PDB file of C-alpha atoms in Angstrom:
ATOM      1  CA  UNK A  26       0.133  -0.021   0.100  1.00 54.00           C
ATOM      2  CA  UNK A  27       1.462   3.283  -0.991  1.00 56.00           C
ATOM      3  CA  UNK A  28       1.895   5.934   1.470  1.00 57.00           C
ATOM      4  CA  UNK A  29       0.379   8.701   1.991  1.00 55.00           C
ATOM      5  CA  UNK A  30       1.283  12.601   1.892  1.00 58.00           C
ATOM      6  CA  UNK A  31      -0.387  16.001   2.684  1.00 55.00           C
ATOM      7  CA  UNK A  32      -0.235  18.281  -0.107  1.00 55.00           C
ATOM      8  CA  UNK A  33      -1.702  22.027  -0.193  1.00 57.00           C
ATOM      9  CA  UNK A  34      -4.826  22.549  -2.192  1.00 57.00           C
ATOM     10  CA  UNK A  35      -6.140  25.707  -2.729  1.00 61.00           C
ATOM     11  CA  UNK A  36      -8.102  27.521   0.470  1.00 63.00           C
ATOM     12  CA  UNK A  37     -11.795  28.650  -0.433  1.00 69.00           C
ATOM     13  CA  UNK A  38     -11.319  32.968   0.438  1.00 72.00           C
ATOM     14  CA  UNK A  39     -13.262  33.706   3.167  1.00 82.00           C
ATOM     15  CA  UNK A  40     -16.151  36.166   2.875  1.00 87.00           C
ATOM     16  CA  UNK A  41     -15.858  39.246   4.627  1.00 90.00           C
ATOM     17  CA  UNK A  42     -18.974  39.919   6.766  1.00 90.00           C
ATOM     18  CA  UNK A  43     -17.900  42.777   8.505  1.00 91.00           C
ATOM     19  CA  UNK A  44     -16.755  44.387   5.752  1.00 93.00           C
ATOM     20  CA  UNK A  45     -20.199  43.814   3.796  1.00 94.00           C
ATOM     21  CA  UNK A  46     -22.328  44.806   6.803  1.00 94.00           C
ATOM     22  CA  UNK A  47     -20.417  47.749   8.015  1.00 94.00           C
ATOM     23  CA  UNK A  48     -20.341  49.036   4.494  1.00 95.00           C
ATOM     24  CA  UNK A  49     -24.204  49.026   4.540  1.00 93.00           C
ATOM     25  CA  UNK A  50     -24.393  49.836   7.897  1.00 94.00           C
ATOM     26  CA  UNK A  51     -22.631  53.158   7.101  1.00 94.00           C
ATOM     27  CA  UNK A  52     -24.748  53.826   3.833  1.00 93.00           C
ATOM     28  CA  UNK A  53     -27.819  53.649   5.737  1.00 89.00           C
ATOM     29  CA  UNK A  54     -26.356  56.144   8.400  1.00 91.00           C
ATOM     30  CA  UNK A  55     -25.320  58.394   5.656  1.00 93.00           C
ATOM     31  CA  UNK A  56     -28.373  58.551   4.012  1.00 92.00           C
ATOM     32  CA  UNK A  57     -30.490  58.752   6.658  1.00 92.00           C
ATOM     33  CA  UNK A  58     -29.110  61.447   8.482  1.00 93.00           C
ATOM     34  CA  UNK A  59     -29.310  63.638   5.391  1.00 93.00           C
ATOM     35  CA  UNK A  60     -32.863  63.754   6.179  1.00 93.00           C
ATOM     36  CA  UNK A  61     -33.187  63.546   9.878  1.00 94.00           C
ATOM     37  CA  UNK A  62     -31.234  64.537  12.785  1.00 94.00           C
ATOM     38  CA  UNK A  63     -31.703  62.011  15.381  1.00 94.00           C
ATOM     39  CA  UNK A  64     -32.587  58.219  15.261  1.00 95.00           C
ATOM     40  CA  UNK A  65     -35.361  58.707  17.073  1.00 94.00           C
ATOM     41  CA  UNK A  66     -36.919  60.571  14.033  1.00 96.00           C
ATOM     42  CA  UNK A  67     -36.141  57.800  11.515  1.00 96.00           C
ATOM     43  CA  UNK A  68     -38.767  56.324   9.428  1.00 96.00           C
ATOM     44  CA  UNK A  69     -40.219  52.826   9.900  1.00 96.00           C
ATOM     45  CA  UNK A  70     -37.889  50.980   7.154  1.00 96.00           C
ATOM     46  CA  UNK A  71     -35.219  53.282   7.730  1.00 96.00           C
ATOM     47  CA  UNK A  72     -35.220  52.178  11.422  1.00 97.00           C
ATOM     48  CA  UNK A  73     -35.581  48.849  10.511  1.00 97.00           C
ATOM     49  CA  UNK A  74     -32.536  48.569   7.981  1.00 96.00           C
ATOM     50  CA  UNK A  75     -30.269  50.679  10.686  1.00 97.00           C
ATOM     51  CA  UNK A  76     -31.078  47.907  13.167  1.00 98.00           C
ATOM     52  CA  UNK A  77     -30.694  45.100  10.826  1.00 98.00           C
ATOM     53  CA  UNK A  78     -27.383  46.182   9.324  1.00 97.00           C
ATOM     54  CA  UNK A  79     -26.123  47.266  12.608  1.00 97.00           C
ATOM     55  CA  UNK A  80     -26.880  43.908  14.716  1.00 98.00           C
ATOM     56  CA  UNK A  81     -25.131  41.698  12.024  1.00 97.00           C
ATOM     57  CA  UNK A  82     -22.006  44.307  11.718  1.00 97.00           C
ATOM     58  CA  UNK A  83     -21.829  44.043  15.307  1.00 97.00           C
ATOM     59  CA  UNK A  84     -21.748  40.226  15.721  1.00 96.00           C
ATOM     60  CA  UNK A  85     -19.038  40.054  12.762  1.00 95.00           C
ATOM     61  CA  UNK A  86     -16.834  42.683  14.635  1.00 94.00           C
ATOM     62  CA  UNK A  87     -13.475  40.801  15.713  1.00 88.00           C
ATOM     63  CA  UNK A  88     -12.114  41.944  19.441  1.00 84.00           C
ATOM     64  CA  UNK A  89      -8.753  40.389  19.423  1.00 82.00           C
ATOM     65  CA  UNK A  90      -5.895  42.309  20.757  1.00 84.00           C
ATOM     66  CA  UNK A  91      -8.289  45.643  20.369  1.00 90.00           C
ATOM     67  CA  UNK A  92      -7.238  48.506  22.438  1.00 93.00           C
ATOM     68  CA  UNK A  93      -9.406  49.980  25.034  1.00 94.00           C
ATOM     69  CA  UNK A  94      -9.758  53.007  22.929  1.00 95.00           C
ATOM     70  CA  UNK A  95     -11.216  50.336  19.975  1.00 95.00           C
ATOM     71  CA  UNK A  96     -13.229  48.619  22.692  1.00 95.00           C
ATOM     72  CA  UNK A  97     -15.040  51.626  23.666  1.00 95.00           C
ATOM     73  CA  UNK A  98     -15.906  52.895  19.905  1.00 96.00           C
ATOM     74  CA  UNK A  99     -17.035  49.054  19.984  1.00 96.00           C
ATOM     75  CA  UNK A 100     -19.392  49.618  22.991  1.00 96.00           C
ATOM     76  CA  UNK A 101     -20.355  53.233  21.592  1.00 96.00           C
ATOM     77  CA  UNK A 102     -21.805  51.045  18.538  1.00 96.00           C
ATOM     78  CA  UNK A 103     -23.329  48.564  20.499  1.00 97.00           C
ATOM     79  CA  UNK A 104     -25.107  50.691  22.349  1.00 97.00           C
ATOM     80  CA  UNK A 105     -26.284  52.752  19.982  1.00 96.00           C
ATOM     81  CA  UNK A 106     -27.514  49.768  17.935  1.00 98.00           C
ATOM     82  CA  UNK A 107     -29.460  48.535  21.024  1.00 98.00           C
ATOM     83  CA  UNK A 108     -31.044  52.008  21.565  1.00 97.00           C
ATOM     84  CA  UNK A 109     -32.397  51.874  18.214  1.00 97.00           C
ATOM     85  CA  UNK A 110     -33.740  48.156  18.514  1.00 98.00           C
ATOM     86  CA  UNK A 111     -35.455  49.447  21.648  1.00 98.00           C
ATOM     87  CA  UNK A 112     -37.628  52.035  19.604  1.00 98.00           C
ATOM     88  CA  UNK A 113     -38.945  49.099  17.326  1.00 98.00           C
ATOM     89  CA  UNK A 114     -42.136  46.970  18.471  1.00 98.00           C
ATOM     90  CA  UNK A 115     -41.825  43.003  19.154  1.00 97.00           C
ATOM     91  CA  UNK A 116     -43.623  42.447  16.143  1.00 97.00           C
ATOM     92  CA  UNK A 117     -41.315  44.467  13.883  1.00 98.00           C
ATOM     93  CA  UNK A 118     -38.125  43.226  15.446  1.00 98.00           C
ATOM     94  CA  UNK A 119     -39.831  39.597  14.681  1.00 97.00           C
ATOM     95  CA  UNK A 120     -39.730  40.430  10.830  1.00 97.00           C
ATOM     96  CA  UNK A 121     -35.937  41.247  11.092  1.00 98.00           C
ATOM     97  CA  UNK A 122     -35.126  38.351  13.450  1.00 98.00           C
ATOM     98  CA  UNK A 123     -37.697  35.654  13.406  1.00 97.00           C
ATOM     99  CA  UNK A 124     -38.184  33.316  16.364  1.00 96.00           C
ATOM    100  CA  UNK A 125     -36.375  30.240  16.053  1.00 94.00           C
ATOM    101  CA  UNK A 126     -39.092  27.206  15.584  1.00 91.00           C
ATOM    102  CA  UNK A 127     -37.703  25.564  18.619  1.00 85.00           C
ATOM    103  CA  UNK A 128     -40.755  24.220  20.571  1.00 85.00           C
ATOM    104  CA  UNK A 129     -39.256  21.792  23.152  1.00 83.00           C
ATOM    105  CA  UNK A 130     -37.625  24.193  25.490  1.00 78.00           C
ATOM    106  CA  UNK A 131     -39.623  23.254  28.679  1.00 78.00           C
ATOM    107  CA  UNK A 132     -38.229  19.722  28.583  1.00 78.00           C
ATOM    108  CA  UNK A 133     -34.621  20.571  28.796  1.00 76.00           C
ATOM    109  CA  UNK A 134     -35.141  24.243  30.626  1.00 76.00           C
ATOM    110  CA  UNK A 135     -34.427  26.086  27.915  1.00 80.00           C
ATOM    111  CA  UNK A 136     -35.876  29.296  26.270  1.00 86.00           C
ATOM    112  CA  UNK A 137     -37.819  28.294  23.259  1.00 90.00           C
ATOM    113  CA  UNK A 138     -40.116  29.902  20.295  1.00 92.00           C
ATOM    114  CA  UNK A 139     -43.086  29.493  23.300  1.00 94.00           C
ATOM    115  CA  UNK A 140     -40.929  31.160  25.809  1.00 92.00           C
ATOM    116  CA  UNK A 141     -39.748  34.302  23.549  1.00 95.00           C
ATOM    117  CA  UNK A 142     -43.827  34.650  22.539  1.00 95.00           C
ATOM    118  CA  UNK A 143     -45.067  34.988  26.268  1.00 94.00           C
ATOM    119  CA  UNK A 144     -42.259  37.393  26.803  1.00 94.00           C
ATOM    120  CA  UNK A 145     -43.278  39.205  24.026  1.00 96.00           C
ATOM    121  CA  UNK A 146     -47.105  39.053  24.927  1.00 95.00           C
ATOM    122  CA  UNK A 147     -46.270  40.669  28.492  1.00 94.00           C
ATOM    123  CA  UNK A 148     -44.652  43.424  27.166  1.00 93.00           C
ATOM    124  CA  UNK A 149     -47.188  44.124  24.268  1.00 94.00           C
ATOM    125  CA  UNK A 150     -46.528  43.277  20.551  1.00 93.00           C
ATOM    126  CA  UNK A 151     -47.550  46.196  19.073  1.00 95.00           C
ATOM    127  CA  UNK A 152     -45.919  48.354  21.793  1.00 97.00           C
ATOM    128  CA  UNK A 153     -42.394  49.787  21.482  1.00 97.00           C
ATOM    129  CA  UNK A 154     -40.097  48.055  23.202  1.00 98.00           C
ATOM    130  CA  UNK A 155     -38.250  50.722  24.914  1.00 97.00           C
ATOM    131  CA  UNK A 156     -36.930  49.914  28.330  1.00 96.00           C
ATOM    132  CA  UNK A 157     -37.656  46.059  28.273  1.00 96.00           C
ATOM    133  CA  UNK A 158     -34.722  46.114  25.428  1.00 97.00           C
ATOM    134  CA  UNK A 159     -32.313  44.145  27.445  1.00 95.00           C
ATOM    135  CA  UNK A 160     -34.687  41.490  29.080  1.00 94.00           C
ATOM    136  CA  UNK A 161     -36.184  41.077  25.516  1.00 96.00           C
ATOM    137  CA  UNK A 162     -32.797  40.697  24.161  1.00 96.00           C
ATOM    138  CA  UNK A 163     -31.692  38.028  26.516  1.00 93.00           C
ATOM    139  CA  UNK A 164     -35.502  36.141  26.287  1.00 93.00           C
ATOM    140  CA  UNK A 165     -35.664  36.471  22.714  1.00 95.00           C
ATOM    141  CA  UNK A 166     -34.670  33.078  20.767  1.00 94.00           C
ATOM    142  CA  UNK A 167     -32.749  33.805  17.692  1.00 96.00           C
ATOM    143  CA  UNK A 168     -28.921  33.215  17.122  1.00 95.00           C
ATOM    144  CA  UNK A 169     -27.984  36.655  15.734  1.00 97.00           C
ATOM    145  CA  UNK A 170     -29.965  38.345  18.795  1.00 97.00           C
ATOM    146  CA  UNK A 171     -28.503  36.256  21.406  1.00 95.00           C
ATOM    147  CA  UNK A 172     -24.893  36.739  19.972  1.00 96.00           C
ATOM    148  CA  UNK A 173     -25.446  40.516  20.366  1.00 96.00           C
ATOM    149  CA  UNK A 174     -26.576  40.502  23.494  1.00 95.00           C
ATOM    150  CA  UNK A 175     -23.321  38.381  24.212  1.00 93.00           C
ATOM    151  CA  UNK A 176     -21.183  40.628  22.459  1.00 94.00           C
ATOM    152  CA  UNK A 177     -22.547  43.974  24.608  1.00 94.00           C
ATOM    153  CA  UNK A 178     -21.483  41.786  27.744  1.00 91.00           C
ATOM    154  CA  UNK A 179     -17.965  40.520  26.183  1.00 91.00           C
ATOM    155  CA  UNK A 180     -17.034  44.301  24.707  1.00 93.00           C
ATOM    156  CA  UNK A 181     -17.751  45.078  28.574  1.00 91.00           C
ATOM    157  CA  UNK A 182     -15.633  42.072  29.869  1.00 89.00           C
ATOM    158  CA  UNK A 183     -12.952  43.144  27.790  1.00 89.00           C
ATOM    159  CA  UNK A 184     -12.713  46.659  28.676  1.00 91.00           C
ATOM    160  CA  UNK A 185     -12.656  45.655  32.440  1.00 88.00           C
ATOM    161  CA  UNK A 186      -9.836  42.828  31.819  1.00 85.00           C
ATOM    162  CA  UNK A 187      -7.754  45.981  30.583  1.00 86.00           C
ATOM    163  CA  UNK A 188      -7.831  47.748  34.134  1.00 86.00           C
ATOM    164  CA  UNK A 189      -6.995  43.856  35.680  1.00 81.00           C
ATOM    165  CA  UNK A 190     -10.602  42.791  36.432  1.00 78.00           C
ATOM    166  CA  UNK A 191     -12.086  39.660  35.805  1.00 71.00           C
ATOM    167  CA  UNK A 192     -14.734  39.254  32.847  1.00 67.00           C
ATOM    168  CA  UNK A 193     -18.506  39.203  33.722  1.00 66.00           C
ATOM    169  CA  UNK A 194     -19.197  35.469  32.602  1.00 64.00           C
ATOM    170  CA  UNK A 195     -15.811  34.576  34.143  1.00 67.00           C
ATOM    171  CA  UNK A 196     -16.854  35.751  37.532  1.00 67.00           C
ATOM    172  CA  UNK A 197     -20.307  34.257  37.265  1.00 58.00           C
ATOM    173  CA  UNK A 198     -18.809  30.972  36.272  1.00 59.00           C
ATOM    174  CA  UNK A 199     -16.457  31.106  39.235  1.00 64.00           C
ATOM    175  CA  UNK A 200     -19.169  31.841  41.556  1.00 62.00           C
ATOM    176  CA  UNK A 201     -20.426  28.533  40.263  1.00 61.00           C
ATOM    177  CA  UNK A 202     -17.840  26.485  40.804  1.00 66.00           C
ATOM    178  CA  UNK A 203     -16.989  26.300  37.028  1.00 63.00           C
ATOM    179  CA  UNK A 204     -13.313  26.134  36.040  1.00 68.00           C
ATOM    180  CA  UNK A 205     -12.608  29.171  33.435  1.00 62.00           C
ATOM    181  CA  UNK A 206      -9.428  29.240  31.088  1.00 65.00           C
ATOM    182  CA  UNK A 207      -8.043  31.883  29.376  1.00 64.00           C
ATOM    183  CA  UNK A 208      -6.331  31.794  25.666  1.00 67.00           C
ATOM    184  CA  UNK A 209      -3.095  33.284  25.033  1.00 64.00           C
ATOM    185  CA  UNK A 210      -1.301  33.395  21.415  1.00 69.00           C
ATOM    186  CA  UNK A 211       2.718  33.315  21.381  1.00 72.00           C
ATOM    187  CA  UNK A 212       4.667  35.062  18.650  1.00 71.00           C
ATOM    188  CA  UNK A 213       4.209  32.475  16.191  1.00 72.00           C
ATOM    189  CA  UNK A 214       0.618  32.525  16.264  1.00 72.00           C
ATOM    190  CA  UNK A 215       0.381  29.157  18.195  1.00 78.00           C
ATOM    191  CA  UNK A 216      -2.280  28.931  20.755  1.00 77.00           C
ATOM    192  CA  UNK A 217      -2.284  28.170  24.470  1.00 69.00           C
ATOM    193  CA  UNK A 218      -5.072  27.595  27.213  1.00 72.00           C
ATOM    194  CA  UNK A 219      -4.331  28.284  30.854  1.00 72.00           C
ATOM    195  CA  UNK A 220      -6.358  26.886  33.625  1.00 73.00           C
ATOM    196  CA  UNK A 221      -7.373  30.066  35.875  1.00 72.00           C
ATOM    197  CA  UNK A 222      -7.335  27.540  39.045  1.00 71.00           C
ATOM    198  CA  UNK A 223      -4.255  25.541  38.703  1.00 77.00           C
ATOM    199  CA  UNK A 224      -2.538  27.885  36.378  1.00 71.00           C
ATOM    200  CA  UNK A 225      -1.829  25.020  34.013  1.00 79.00           C
ATOM    201  CA  UNK A 226      -1.244  25.427  30.555  1.00 78.00           C
ATOM    202  CA  UNK A 227      -1.736  23.478  27.491  1.00 77.00           C
ATOM    203  CA  UNK A 228      -1.736  23.609  23.584  1.00 78.00           C
ATOM    204  CA  UNK A 229      -4.572  24.446  21.398  1.00 73.00           C
ATOM    205  CA  UNK A 230      -4.702  21.547  19.172  1.00 73.00           C
ATOM    206  CA  UNK A 231      -6.357  22.667  15.702  1.00 65.00           C
ATOM    207  CA  UNK A 232      -8.330  20.511  12.879  1.00 63.00           C
ATOM    208  CA  UNK A 233      -6.308  20.317   9.709  1.00 55.00           C
ATOM    209  CA  UNK A 234      -7.926  22.501   6.966  1.00 56.00           C
ATOM    210  CA  UNK A 235      -9.931  20.962   4.640  1.00 59.00           C
ATOM    211  CA  UNK A 236      -7.875  21.996   1.715  1.00 51.00           C
ATOM    212  CA  UNK A 237      -4.803  19.681   3.214  1.00 52.00           C
ATOM    213  CA  UNK A 238      -5.629  16.457   1.425  1.00 53.00           C
ATOM    214  CA  UNK A 239      -3.758  13.442   1.591  1.00 51.00           C
ATOM    215  CA  UNK A 240      -2.918  11.789  -1.282  1.00 53.00           C
ATOM    216  CA  UNK A 241      -0.661   8.612  -2.139  1.00 55.00           C
ATOM    217  CA  UNK A 242       3.027   8.904  -2.051  1.00 53.00           C
ATOM    218  CA  UNK A 243       3.817   6.740  -4.999  1.00 53.00           C
ATOM    219  CA  UNK A 244       7.388   5.330  -5.534  1.00 51.00           C
ATOM    220  CA  UNK A 245       9.763   7.822  -6.978  1.00 49.00           C
ATOM    221  CA  UNK A 246       7.397  10.938  -5.692  1.00 47.00           C
ATOM    222  CA  UNK A 247       9.244  12.898  -3.101  1.00 48.00           C
TER     223      UNK A 247
END
């Protein structure tokens, strides 16, 4: 049986979601503020476009090695998009980000379609979300909305860590007795995980990219 060797194939170029959504977001901002002075004055369609592209952009933003200045800027954008979202009604939000059709949450103690619908019913489907925005973001069963809420918390945690404080999620997990890990990267780009309880460090093993293929190493082929 011939030996196998690994060759480099052609990696597929990755679509730059941040570039796409940030361009769309900035385009909406420029056209909107040609007509309006504040977000609260936006017409409904302009507001919905602003919220949709804003949430998508925040979710596509990378925060690795970001400086405090960049993190504060990112948090300002997050808060602006969240404030704009609070001007929508739950029904309008649902047209942008449909509730996931998962109906078995009660069996697993998880939030599902019915849980979200009940939360919306309590605040009023046709009423402005307003001060209920934070609660709705966490009660809403939709991947984009959940990721948006988590990103807001992650940015705050990252800013806190720059000042020597523990992250929000890290503090919560430690209170629950759950071991947490910190990801580090050396100058060569290799990643390591450090156990925050014991200080032990282990290398992160990544799966081989799909474009690396194993092919037979026939006799006479180096």
